[in-house]
PDB file of C-alpha atoms in Angstrom:
ATOM      1  CA  MET A   1      86.598 109.784  95.790  1.00 76.00           C
ATOM      2  CA  THR A   2      85.519 113.393  94.570  1.00 79.00           C
ATOM      3  CA  VAL A   3      87.945 116.655  94.604  1.00 87.00           C
ATOM      4  CA  SER A   4      87.255 118.251  97.783  1.00 86.00           C
ATOM      5  CA  PRO A   5      87.321 122.406  97.861  1.00 85.00           C
ATOM      6  CA  ASP A   6      88.793 122.708 100.970  1.00 84.00           C
ATOM      7  CA  ASP A   7      92.207 120.942  99.918  1.00 84.00           C
ATOM      8  CA  PRO A   8      94.778 123.305  99.283  1.00 87.00           C
ATOM      9  CA  ARG A   9      95.721 121.206  96.037  1.00 88.00           C
ATOM     10  CA  SER A  10      94.464 121.923  92.854  1.00 91.00           C
ATOM     11  CA  ALA A  11      91.546 119.239  91.401  1.00 93.00           C
ATOM     12  CA  TYR A  12      94.046 118.273  89.530  1.00 94.00           C
ATOM     13  CA  ALA A  13      96.559 117.585  91.470  1.00 93.00           C
ATOM     14  CA  GLN A  14      94.200 116.030  93.422  1.00 93.00           C
ATOM     15  CA  VAL A  15      92.741 113.394  90.719  1.00 95.00           C
ATOM     16  CA  ALA A  16      96.101 112.824  89.623  1.00 94.00           C
ATOM     17  CA  ASP A  17      97.294 111.641  92.910  1.00 92.00           C
ATOM     18  CA  ASP A  18      94.011 109.710  93.589  1.00 93.00           C
ATOM     19  CA  LEU A  19      94.478 107.734  90.221  1.00 95.00           C
ATOM     20  CA  ARG A  20      98.765 107.636  90.991  1.00 93.00           C
ATOM     21  CA  ASN A  21      97.771 105.968  94.696  1.00 90.00           C
ATOM     22  CA  GLN A  22      95.463 103.392  92.585  1.00 92.00           C
ATOM     23  CA  ILE A  23      98.418 102.562  91.020  1.00 91.00           C
ATOM     24  CA  ALA A  24     100.979 102.407  93.764  1.00 88.00           C
ATOM     25  CA  HIS A  25      98.510 100.367  95.563  1.00 86.00           C
ATOM     26  CA  GLY A  26      97.584  97.684  92.846  1.00 87.00           C
ATOM     27  CA  ARG A  27      94.076  98.633  93.113  1.00 92.00           C
ATOM     28  CA  LEU A  28      94.962  99.921  89.460  1.00 93.00           C
ATOM     29  CA  LYS A  29      96.539  96.862  87.381  1.00 92.00           C
ATOM     30  CA  ALA A  30      99.092  97.175  85.000  1.00 91.00           C
ATOM     31  CA  GLY A  31      97.637  97.104  81.427  1.00 93.00           C
ATOM     32  CA  GLN A  32      94.319  97.719  82.533  1.00 95.00           C
ATOM     33  CA  ARG A  33      92.165 100.570  80.989  1.00 96.00           C
ATOM     34  CA  LEU A  34      90.946 103.900  82.755  1.00 96.00           C
ATOM     35  CA  GLU A  35      87.259 105.037  82.363  1.00 95.00           C
ATOM     36  CA  GLY A  36      86.762 107.281  79.538  1.00 93.00           C
ATOM     37  CA  ASN A  37      87.534 111.425  80.678  1.00 94.00           C
ATOM     38  CA  ALA A  38      83.531 111.905  81.027  1.00 94.00           C
ATOM     39  CA  LYS A  39      83.221 109.327  83.075  1.00 96.00           C
ATOM     40  CA  LEU A  40      86.319 109.958  85.021  1.00 96.00           C
ATOM     41  CA  ALA A  41      84.818 113.432  85.249  1.00 96.00           C
ATOM     42  CA  GLU A  42      81.713 112.372  86.667  1.00 95.00           C
ATOM     43  CA  ARG A  43      83.516 110.543  89.453  1.00 95.00           C
ATOM     44  CA  TYR A  44      85.686 113.014  90.232  1.00 95.00           C
ATOM     45  CA  GLY A  45      83.118 115.946  90.050  1.00 94.00           C
ATOM     46  CA  VAL A  46      85.102 118.217  87.738  1.00 95.00           C
ATOM     47  CA  ALA A  47      85.538 118.850  84.093  1.00 95.00           C
ATOM     48  CA  ALA A  48      86.819 117.074  81.364  1.00 95.00           C
ATOM     49  CA  MET A  49      89.682 119.540  80.963  1.00 96.00           C
ATOM     50  CA  THR A  50      90.645 118.852  84.516  1.00 96.00           C
ATOM     51  CA  VAL A  51      90.934 114.520  84.375  1.00 96.00           C
ATOM     52  CA  ARG A  52      92.602 115.616  81.415  1.00 95.00           C
ATOM     53  CA  HIS A  53      95.548 118.082  82.968  1.00 95.00           C
ATOM     54  CA  ALA A  54      95.358 115.328  85.507  1.00 96.00           C
ATOM     55  CA  LEU A  55      96.217 112.196  82.802  1.00 96.00           C
ATOM     56  CA  ASP A  56      99.151 114.892  81.247  1.00 95.00           C
ATOM     57  CA  ILE A  57     100.808 114.420  84.649  1.00 94.00           C
ATOM     58  CA  LEU A  58     100.819 110.833  84.616  1.00 95.00           C
ATOM     59  CA  ARG A  59     101.713 110.024  81.027  1.00 94.00           C
ATOM     60  CA  ASP A  60     105.005 112.597  81.543  1.00 92.00           C
ATOM     61  CA  GLU A  61     105.452 110.217  84.782  1.00 91.00           C
ATOM     62  CA  GLY A  62     105.115 107.169  83.105  1.00 91.00           C
ATOM     63  CA  LEU A  63     102.364 105.689  84.981  1.00 94.00           C
ATOM     64  CA  ILE A  64      99.757 105.470  82.024  1.00 95.00           C
ATOM     65  CA  VAL A  65      99.997 105.265  77.989  1.00 95.00           C
ATOM     66  CA  SER A  66      97.191 106.192  75.902  1.00 91.00           C
ATOM     67  CA  GLN A  67      96.489 104.803  72.410  1.00 89.00           C
ATOM     68  CA  GLN A  68      94.582 106.598  69.704  1.00 88.00           C
ATOM     69  CA  GLY A  69      90.905 105.502  69.052  1.00 88.00           C
ATOM     70  CA  ARG A  70      91.650 103.193  71.806  1.00 92.00           C
ATOM     71  CA  GLY A  71      91.929 104.747  75.292  1.00 93.00           C
ATOM     72  CA  THR A  72      94.546 105.032  78.178  1.00 94.00           C
ATOM     73  CA  PHE A  73      95.959 102.275  80.297  1.00 96.00           C
ATOM     74  CA  VAL A  74      98.146 101.408  83.141  1.00 95.00           C
ATOM     75  CA  ALA A  75     101.233 101.298  81.485  1.00 92.00           C
ATOM     76  CA  SER A  76     101.981  97.648  81.651  1.00 85.00           C
ATOM     77  CA  ASP A  77     105.671  98.468  83.578  1.00 74.00           C
ATOM     78  CA  PRO A  78     105.289 101.347  85.065  1.00 63.00           C
ATOM     79  CA  PRO A  79     108.104 103.237  87.577  1.00 62.00           C
ATOM     80  CA  SER A  80     108.141 102.770  90.352  1.00 57.00           C
ATOM     81  CA  VAL A  81     105.068 104.447  92.003  1.00 49.00           C
ATOM     82  CA  GLU A  82     105.692 105.475  95.668  1.00 52.00           C
ATOM     83  CA  VAL A  83     103.875 107.853  96.210  1.00 51.00           C
ATOM     84  CA  ASP A  84     107.118 110.980  95.947  1.00 53.00           C
ATOM     85  CA  GLN A  85     105.826 113.078  97.907  1.00 59.00           C
ATOM     86  CA  SER A  86     108.443 115.303  96.908  1.00 59.00           C
ATOM     87  CA  SER A  87     106.411 115.725  94.105  1.00 61.00           C
ATOM     88  CA  THR A  88     104.043 116.058  95.622  1.00 65.00           C
ATOM     89  CA  MET A  89     105.376 118.906  97.897  1.00 71.00           C
ATOM     90  CA  ALA A  90     106.478 120.658  94.951  1.00 70.00           C
ATOM     91  CA  ASN A  91     103.050 120.985  92.980  1.00 67.00           C
ATOM     92  CA  GLU A  92     101.720 122.334  96.321  1.00 73.00           C
ATOM     93  CA  LEU A  93     104.197 124.776  97.223  1.00 76.00           C
ATOM     94  CA  ALA A  94     103.847 126.326  93.488  1.00 73.00           C
ATOM     95  CA  GLU A  95     100.041 126.165  93.638  1.00 77.00           C
ATOM     96  CA  ILE A  96     100.942 128.290  97.457  1.00 83.00           C
ATOM     97  CA  LYS A  97     102.678 130.174  95.891  1.00 81.00           C
ATOM     98  CA  ALA A  98     100.543 131.265  92.881  1.00 78.00           C
ATOM     99  CA  ALA A  99      97.602 131.546  95.890  1.00 81.00           C
ATOM    100  CA  LEU A 100     100.185 134.370  97.534  1.00 85.00           C
ATOM    101  CA  GLU A 101     100.782 135.686  95.013  1.00 84.00           C
ATOM    102  CA  LEU A 102      97.117 136.226  93.816  1.00 84.00           C
ATOM    103  CA  ILE A 103      96.194 137.457  97.380  1.00 88.00           C
ATOM    104  CA  ASN A 104      99.490 140.344  97.006  1.00 86.00           C
ATOM    105  CA  SER A 105      97.812 141.191  93.863  1.00 85.00           C
ATOM    106  CA  ARG A 106      94.498 141.747  95.540  1.00 85.00           C
ATOM    107  CA  LEU A 107      96.361 143.742  98.579  1.00 87.00           C
ATOM    108  CA  ASP A 108      97.315 145.709  96.770  1.00 86.00           C
ATOM    109  CA  ARG A 109      94.539 146.696  94.728  1.00 85.00           C
ATOM    110  CA  LEU A 110      93.010 146.923  98.225  1.00 85.00           C
ATOM    111  CA  GLU A 111      95.681 149.063  99.439  1.00 84.00           C
ATOM    112  CA  GLY A 112      94.965 151.402  96.629  1.00 81.00           C
ATOM    113  CA  ARG A 113      91.556 152.054  97.051  1.00 75.00           C
ATOM    114  CA  VAL A 114      91.672 153.272 100.357  1.00 70.00           C
ATOM    115  CA  GLY A 115      94.609 155.651  99.598  1.00 67.00           C
ATOM    116  CA  ASP A 116      92.223 157.143  97.258  1.00 70.00           C
ATOM    117  CA  LEU A 117      89.218 157.560  99.919  1.00 66.00           C
ATOM    118  CA  PRO A 118      89.329 160.951 101.482  1.00 68.00           C
TER     119      PRO A 118
END
């Protein structure tokens, strides 16, 4: 899976959602080591920092654990891994809000320029 530019979610949210779904459906099993950040970044077509952000989200959710010098693993006893639609929706709403704020600020600047025209 590569990140879709047409998807309204951020790249890190798309990566986190894909990995979360793989855990939920057993494609990534408890205790399984994840690929390294560079390999994941290559697979998803994103920057390593984007992968790191996605993994931080999954770590906060208790789905993965990192071990210094060993790597990142699917948690041995992950919480119920039902895809949390409310969390996904909250993330999407936050991104929509940020996009609207950006659009509004651009519109304000454009309207200011039009007012300056003779």
